Coordinates of N, CA and C in Angstrom, one line a residue:
M1 N 4.6 -17.0 -8.1 CA 3.2 -17.2 -7.9 C 2.6 -17.8 -9.2
T2 N 1.6 -18.5 -9.1 CA 0.9 -19.1 -10.2 C 0.1 -18.0 -10.9
D3 N -0.2 -18.2 -12.1 CA -1.1 -17.3 -12.9 C -2.4 -17.1 -12.2
I4 N -3.0 -18.1 -11.7 CA -4.3 -18.0 -11.0 C -4.2 -17.1 -9.8
V5 N -3.2 -17.3 -9.0 CA -3.1 -16.4 -7.8 C -2.9 -15.0 -8.2
E6 N -2.0 -14.8 -9.2 CA -1.8 -13.4 -9.7 C -3.1 -12.7 -10.2
K7 N -3.9 -13.5 -10.9 CA -5.2 -13.0 -11.4 C -6.1 -12.6 -10.3
I8 N -6.1 -13.5 -9.2 CA -7.0 -13.2 -8.1 C -6.5 -11.9 -7.4
I9 N -5.2 -11.8 -7.2 CA -4.7 -10.6 -6.5 C -5.0 -9.4 -7.3
L10 N -4.8 -9.5 -8.6 CA -5.1 -8.3 -9.5 C -6.6 -7.9 -9.4
E11 N -7.5 -8.9 -9.4 CA -8.9 -8.6 -9.2 C -9.2 -7.9 -7.9
E12 N -8.5 -8.4 -6.9 CA -8.7 -7.7 -5.5 C -8.2 -6.3 -5.5
I13 N -7.1 -6.1 -6.1 CA -6.5 -4.8 -6.2 C -7.4 -3.8 -7.0
R14 N -7.9 -4.3 -8.1 CA -8.8 -3.5 -8.9 C -10.1 -3.1 -8.1
A15 N -10.6 -4.1 -7.3 CA -11.8 -3.8 -6.5 C -11.5 -2.7 -5.5
I16 N -10.3 -2.9 -4.8 CA -9.9 -1.9 -3.8 C -9.7 -0.5 -4.4
S17 N -9.1 -0.5 -5.6 CA -8.9 0.7 -6.3 C -10.2 1.4 -6.6
E18 N -11.2 0.7 -7.1 CA -12.5 1.2 -7.4 C -13.2 1.8 -6.2
V19 N -13.1 1.1 -5.0 CA -13.6 1.6 -3.8 C -12.9 2.9 -3.4
L20 N -11.6 3.0 -3.5 CA -10.9 4.2 -3.1 C -11.3 5.3 -4.0
E21 N -11.5 5.1 -5.3 CA -11.8 6.2 -6.2 C -13.2 6.7 -5.8
R22 N -14.1 5.8 -5.4 CA -15.4 6.3 -5.0 C -15.3 7.1 -3.7
I23 N -14.5 6.7 -2.8 CA -14.3 7.4 -1.6 C -13.7 8.8 -1.8
E24 N -12.7 8.8 -2.7 CA -12.1 10.1 -3.1 C -13.1 11.0 -3.7
A25 N -14.0 10.5 -4.6 CA -15.1 11.3 -5.2 C -16.0 11.9 -4.1
L26 N -16.3 11.0 -3.1 CA -17.2 11.5 -2.0 C -16.5 12.6 -1.2
L27 N -15.2 12.4 -1.0 CA -14.4 13.4 -0.2 C -14.4 14.7 -1.0
E28 N -14.1 14.7 -2.3 CA -14.1 15.9 -3.1 C -15.5 16.6 -3.1
E29 N -16.5 15.8 -3.2 CA -17.9 16.3 -3.2 C -18.1 17.1 -1.8
R30 N -17.7 16.5 -0.8 CA -17.9 17.1 0.6 C -17.0 18.3 0.7
L31 N -15.8 18.2 0.2 CA -14.8 19.3 0.4 C -15.2 20.5 -0.4
I32 N -15.8 20.4 -1.6 CA -16.1 21.6 -2.3 C -17.5 22.2 -1.9
G33 N -18.1 21.6 -1.0 CA -19.3 22.2 -0.4 C -20.6 21.8 -1.0
I34 N -20.7 20.8 -1.9 CA -22.0 20.4 -2.4 C -22.9 20.0 -1.3
E35 N -22.3 19.3 -0.4 CA -23.0 18.8 0.8 C -22.0 18.9 2.0
E36 N -22.5 19.5 3.1 CA -21.7 19.7 4.2 C -21.4 18.4 4.9
P37 N -20.1 18.2 5.2 CA -19.8 16.9 5.9 C -20.2 17.0 7.4
L38 N -20.5 15.8 7.9 CA -20.8 15.6 9.3 C -19.6 15.8 10.2
P39 N -19.7 16.1 11.4 CA -18.5 16.3 12.3 C -17.5 15.1 12.3
D40 N -18.1 13.9 12.3 CA -17.2 12.7 12.3 C -16.5 12.6 10.9
E41 N -17.2 13.0 9.9 CA -16.6 12.9 8.5 C -15.5 14.0 8.4
V42 N -15.6 15.1 9.0 CA -14.6 16.1 9.0 C -13.3 15.6 9.5
E43 N -13.4 14.9 10.6 CA -12.2 14.3 11.3 C -11.5 13.3 10.4
V44 N -12.4 12.4 9.8 CA -11.8 11.4 8.9 C -11.2 12.0 7.7
I45 N -11.8 13.0 7.1 CA -11.2 13.7 6.0 C -9.8 14.3 6.3
K46 N -9.7 14.9 7.5 CA -8.4 15.5 7.9 C -7.4 14.4 8.0
E47 N -7.8 13.2 8.6 CA -6.8 12.1 8.8 C -6.4 11.6 7.4
Y48 N -7.4 11.5 6.5 CA -7.1 11.0 5.1 C -6.1 12.0 4.4
E49 N -6.4 13.3 4.5 CA -5.5 14.2 3.8 C -4.1 14.2 4.4
A50 N -4.0 14.1 5.7 CA -2.7 14.0 6.4 C -1.9 12.8 5.9
D51 N -2.6 11.6 5.9 CA -2.0 10.4 5.4 C -1.6 10.5 3.9
K52 N -2.4 11.2 3.1 CA -2.1 11.3 1.7 C -0.8 12.2 1.6
K53 N -0.8 13.3 2.4 CA 0.4 14.2 2.3 C 1.7 13.5 2.7
S54 N 1.6 12.6 3.7 CA 2.8 11.9 4.2 C 3.0 10.6 3.4
D55 N 2.4 10.4 2.3 CA 2.5 9.3 1.4 C 2.2 8.0 2.1
R56 N 1.4 8.0 3.1 CA 0.9 6.7 3.7 C -0.3 6.2 2.9
V57 N -0.9 7.0 2.1 CA -2.0 6.6 1.2 C -1.6 7.1 -0.2
K58 N -1.7 6.2 -1.1 CA -1.2 6.6 -2.5 C -1.9 5.6 -3.5
L59 N -2.5 6.2 -4.5 CA -3.1 5.4 -5.6 C -2.1 5.2 -6.6
V60 N -2.1 4.0 -7.2 CA -1.1 3.7 -8.3 C -1.9 3.0 -9.4
K61 N -1.4 3.1 -10.6 CA -2.1 2.5 -11.7 C -1.8 1.0 -11.6
L62 N -2.9 0.2 -11.9 CA -2.7 -1.2 -11.8 C -1.8 -1.7 -12.9
E63 N -1.7 -1.0 -14.0 CA -0.8 -1.4 -15.1 C 0.7 -1.3 -14.6
D64 N 1.0 -0.6 -13.6 CA 2.3 -0.5 -13.1 C 2.8 -1.7 -12.3
F65 N 1.9 -2.6 -12.0 CA 2.2 -3.8 -11.3 C 2.7 -4.9 -12.2

C-alpha cells in the first residue's frame, strides 16, 4: 500500500477506536448504576458483553499495527 492509503486507514482506525472508547465509557457508566439503562440498552449491553467474552469484539493499540 502507498503511504497515503496507510495514513488514511490509520486515521479511520483511530476514529473508530475513539468512538469505541466512548461507547465503552457509556456502557460502564450505565453498568455501575450512575444512570439506569433503558430496556433496549440492556439487551445491547448483554450482546456486547457476550461478543467481548467470545473475542468477537476486541480493542487493540494502534501502535501494534
